[in-house]
Each structure stands twice: as structure tokens, then as C-alpha cells.
Amino acid sequence: MNTPINTTGSTIIPSLRYRNALAAIDWLVTAFGLKKQAVFVAPDNKTVQHAQLTLGPGMIMIGSVDNGGEAGKFMAQPDEIGFRETQGAYLVVPDADAIYATAKAAGAEMIIDIRDMDYGGRHFSCRDLEGHMWGIGTYNPWQQESSQPKPESAIEHAQESARR
């Protein structure tokens, strides 16, 4: 399950907590195509002390809400705060429509339907099985594809649209 460290990945790695982290990990693998890189489970075989899921060079860390860590007392689950979010995760995928279909089949609540974005790429947003918000799309801010507008042209496009 453990693989070598990917030194080409991002140095900013989101972390989410779940009440049933084992079920969440399986759901994220099924719905979004994430891969289990490492999963450390407590002796009770229920509590996830720490897990690492990857998608290409990207990673997200997962843990159980009640894993005994100090940070847990500073965090709230989406249902405890009216399903509002103070942060979110974005997955860059080659085919947003395919992930939309698997996420929907896995029971994701679609909150922003799939569409082409003004700044490039195709995107949708959904909630997972415990209410965390995820953005999924083809737009990759690390690559300046010819189909993606340059930041200046995206700003100009938005300003032009606002004038109409």
C-alpha cells in the first residue's frame, strides 16, 4: 500500500475528517477514482488515524473525526454548520463528464451542475457522503493550454461580460 514519495506533487495537501473515514475512503475511490496510497487504522479497526489518497501527482489526507488528534477539537463537520464550507478541494481530471457520472452513481449531491467555464475547462461541484464539497474539472491551473484563456484574457472577458 505504501509507495515512494512523489517529489513532483504539490506541497499544499488538503486534509478532511470523516465520521466514518473507512467508508469515505471507499466512496472517494469509487466516485472520483482516487487511489489509496496509505491507510493507517487504529487497533479498533474502525478509526482511521491517517490516510493518503492520490490522483495523479495530487494528494489528499483523510482521518476519522475522533482519531485522537489535537486538531479535531478545532474542526466541525459540514452538517454541524448548516452544510456551509470554509474550504474545499478541487480535483483536476482529464474527463469531468466521466467523473460526474461515477460521482452521481455513487450518490454525490450535485450542487453545481457540469458546465463549460469561462476561464477554461469543464467543471462541476458536489457533496460527498458526509457533506464535504468537492470541485471537479478539467481546468488545470498548472498548465496553460491553448484552450484555456490566459489570466488577462479571462479578466477582460469577465469585465466585458459585466458591461453587457
GROMACS .gro file of C-alpha atoms in nm:
model
  164
    1MET     CA    1   0.000   0.000   0.000
    2ASN     CA    2   0.286   0.244   0.068
    3THR     CA    3   0.457   0.385  -0.239
    4PRO     CA    4   0.763   0.608  -0.277
    5ILE     CA    5   0.722   0.979  -0.211
    6ASN     CA    6   0.625   1.174  -0.522
    7THR     CA    7   0.853   1.477  -0.518
    8THR     CA    8   0.669   1.631  -0.815
    9GLY     CA    9   0.340   1.664  -0.626
   10SER     CA   10   0.205   1.974  -0.461
   11THR     CA   11   0.342   2.089  -0.128
   12ILE     CA   12  -0.007   2.202  -0.025
   13ILE     CA   13  -0.216   1.897   0.066
   14PRO     CA   14  -0.579   1.930   0.180
   15SER     CA   15  -0.693   1.725   0.478
   16LEU     CA   16  -1.050   1.620   0.557
   17ARG     CA   17  -1.206   1.445   0.856
   18TYR     CA   18  -1.497   1.200   0.836
   19ARG     CA   19  -1.710   1.028   1.099
   20ASN     CA   20  -1.679   0.704   0.901
   21ALA     CA   21  -1.344   0.757   0.731
   22LEU     CA   22  -1.317   0.397   0.607
   23ALA     CA   23  -1.649   0.431   0.421
   24ALA     CA   24  -1.545   0.775   0.294
   25ILE     CA   25  -1.218   0.639   0.157
   26ASP     CA   26  -1.400   0.363  -0.032
   27TRP     CA   27  -1.654   0.619  -0.160
   28LEU     CA   28  -1.383   0.860  -0.281
   29VAL     CA   29  -1.209   0.574  -0.465
   30THR     CA   30  -1.536   0.468  -0.632
   31ALA     CA   31  -1.684   0.812  -0.702
   32PHE     CA   32  -1.375   1.012  -0.802
   33GLY     CA   33  -1.117   0.749  -0.894
   34LEU     CA   34  -0.875   0.835  -0.614
   35LYS     CA   35  -0.612   0.575  -0.526
   36LYS     CA   36  -0.526   0.454  -0.175
   37GLN     CA   37  -0.160   0.532  -0.112
   38ALA     CA   38  -0.158   0.468   0.262
   39VAL     CA   39  -0.424   0.393   0.524
   40PHE     CA   40  -0.333   0.365   0.892
   41VAL     CA   41  -0.614   0.219   1.103
   42ALA     CA   42  -0.622   0.210   1.484
   43PRO     CA   43  -0.637  -0.122   1.671
   44ASP     CA   44  -1.020  -0.092   1.686
   45ASN     CA   45  -1.021  -0.149   1.305
   46LYS     CA   46  -1.266   0.144   1.267
   47THR     CA   47  -1.071   0.463   1.334
   48VAL     CA   48  -0.851   0.599   1.057
   49GLN     CA   49  -0.552   0.764   1.221
   50HIS     CA   50  -0.423   0.888   0.886
   51ALA     CA   51  -0.479   0.808   0.519
   52GLN     CA   52  -0.333   0.938   0.195
   53LEU     CA   53  -0.531   0.924  -0.129
   54THR     CA   54  -0.383   1.028  -0.462
   55LEU     CA   55  -0.500   1.139  -0.804
   56GLY     CA   56  -0.205   1.172  -1.039
   57PRO     CA   57   0.057   1.381  -0.858
   58GLY     CA   58  -0.203   1.528  -0.620
   59MET     CA   59  -0.288   1.403  -0.273
   60ILE     CA   60  -0.548   1.448  -0.002
   61MET     CA   61  -0.516   1.329   0.357
   62ILE     CA   62  -0.812   1.171   0.535
   63GLY     CA   63  -0.871   1.092   0.901
   64SER     CA   64  -1.151   0.997   1.137
   65VAL     CA   65  -1.315   1.283   1.327
   66ASP     CA   66  -1.243   1.105   1.653
   67ASN     CA   67  -0.891   0.981   1.578
   68GLY     CA   68  -0.749   1.129   1.898
   69GLY     CA   69  -0.552   1.402   1.723
   70GLU     CA   70  -0.530   1.750   1.870
   71ALA     CA   71  -0.661   1.927   1.558
   72GLY     CA   72  -1.003   1.761   1.581
   73LYS     CA   73  -1.127   1.997   1.852
   74PHE     CA   74  -1.083   2.290   1.611
   75MET     CA   75  -1.279   2.135   1.325
   76ALA     CA   76  -1.651   2.096   1.250
   77GLN     CA   77  -1.827   1.865   1.008
   78PRO     CA   78  -2.044   2.018   0.733
   79ASP     CA   79  -2.372   1.906   0.894
   80GLU     CA   80  -2.274   2.082   1.220
   81ILE     CA   81  -2.252   2.420   1.047
   82GLY     CA   82  -2.551   2.411   0.811
   83PHE     CA   83  -2.355   2.249   0.525
   84ARG     CA   84  -2.159   2.569   0.474
   85GLU     CA   85  -1.793   2.532   0.380
   86THR     CA   86  -1.489   2.729   0.476
   87GLN     CA   87  -1.269   2.531   0.238
   88GLY     CA   88  -1.298   2.285  -0.046
   89ALA     CA   89  -1.094   2.052  -0.260
   90TYR     CA   90  -1.058   2.069  -0.639
   91LEU     CA   91  -0.964   1.767  -0.849
   92VAL     CA   92  -0.808   1.815  -1.193
   93VAL     CA   93  -0.930   1.530  -1.414
   94PRO     CA   94  -0.895   1.455  -1.787
   95ASP     CA   95  -1.269   1.381  -1.830
   96ALA     CA   96  -1.505   1.570  -1.600
   97ASP     CA   97  -1.813   1.414  -1.761
   98ALA     CA   98  -1.692   1.062  -1.674
   99ILE     CA   99  -1.625   1.157  -1.310
  100TYR     CA  100  -1.962   1.337  -1.297
  101ALA     CA  101  -2.128   1.009  -1.397
  102THR     CA  102  -1.941   0.795  -1.141
  103ALA     CA  103  -1.991   1.050  -0.863
  104LYS     CA  104  -2.363   1.075  -0.938
  105ALA     CA  105  -2.394   0.695  -0.947
  106ALA     CA  106  -2.217   0.679  -0.608
  107GLY     CA  107  -2.478   0.916  -0.461
  108ALA     CA  108  -2.298   1.251  -0.473
  109GLU     CA  109  -2.525   1.551  -0.424
  110MET     CA  110  -2.466   1.772  -0.728
  111ILE     CA  111  -2.463   2.135  -0.616
  112ILE     CA  112  -2.323   2.296  -0.933
  113ASP     CA  113  -2.413   2.103  -1.246
  114ILE     CA  114  -2.147   2.022  -1.503
  115ARG     CA  115  -2.070   2.303  -1.747
  116ASP     CA  116  -1.801   2.474  -1.951
  117MET     CA  117  -1.631   2.752  -1.758
  118ASP     CA  118  -1.545   3.100  -1.891
  119TYR     CA  119  -1.184   3.062  -1.775
  120GLY     CA  120  -1.147   2.724  -1.948
  121GLY     CA  121  -1.223   2.364  -1.876
  122ARG     CA  122  -1.534   2.177  -1.779
  123HIS     CA  123  -1.643   2.173  -1.412
  124PHE     CA  124  -1.899   2.058  -1.156
  125SER     CA  125  -1.926   2.070  -0.777
  126CYS     CA  126  -2.080   1.811  -0.547
  127ARG     CA  127  -2.104   1.698  -0.187
  128ASP     CA  128  -1.967   1.363  -0.077
  129LEU     CA  129  -2.136   1.112   0.154
  130GLU     CA  130  -2.070   1.329   0.464
  131GLY     CA  131  -2.135   1.667   0.303
  132HIS     CA  132  -1.785   1.789   0.213
  133MET     CA  133  -1.781   1.999  -0.104
  134TRP     CA  134  -1.564   1.895  -0.399
  135GLY     CA  135  -1.495   2.078  -0.724
  136ILE     CA  136  -1.402   1.855  -1.015
  137GLY     CA  137  -1.292   1.979  -1.354
  138THR     CA  138  -1.058   1.967  -1.648
  139TYR     CA  139  -0.912   2.313  -1.586
  140ASN     CA  140  -0.552   2.274  -1.470
  141PRO     CA  141  -0.404   2.598  -1.337
  142TRP     CA  142  -0.053   2.449  -1.370
  143GLN     CA  143  -0.087   2.416  -1.747
  144GLN     CA  144  -0.155   2.699  -1.984
  145GLU     CA  145  -0.333   2.502  -2.256
  146SER     CA  146  -0.425   2.672  -2.578
  147SER     CA  147  -0.792   2.609  -2.495
  148GLN     CA  148  -0.756   2.783  -2.158
  149PRO     CA  149  -0.763   3.161  -2.171
  150LYS     CA  150  -0.464   3.343  -2.029
  151PRO     CA  151  -0.547   3.511  -1.696
  152GLU     CA  152  -0.551   3.855  -1.856
  153SER     CA  153  -0.797   3.748  -2.125
  154ALA     CA  154  -1.019   3.578  -1.863
  155ILE     CA  155  -1.031   3.904  -1.665
  156GLU     CA  156  -1.100   4.101  -1.981
  157HIS     CA  157  -1.373   3.853  -2.076
  158ALA     CA  158  -1.537   3.886  -1.732
  159GLN     CA  159  -1.520   4.267  -1.749
  160GLU     CA  160  -1.669   4.265  -2.100
  161SER     CA  161  -1.949   4.031  -1.987
  162ALA     CA  162  -2.025   4.261  -1.690
  163ARG     CA  163  -2.059   4.561  -1.924
  164ARG     CA  164  -2.327   4.387  -2.133
   0.00000   0.00000   0.00000
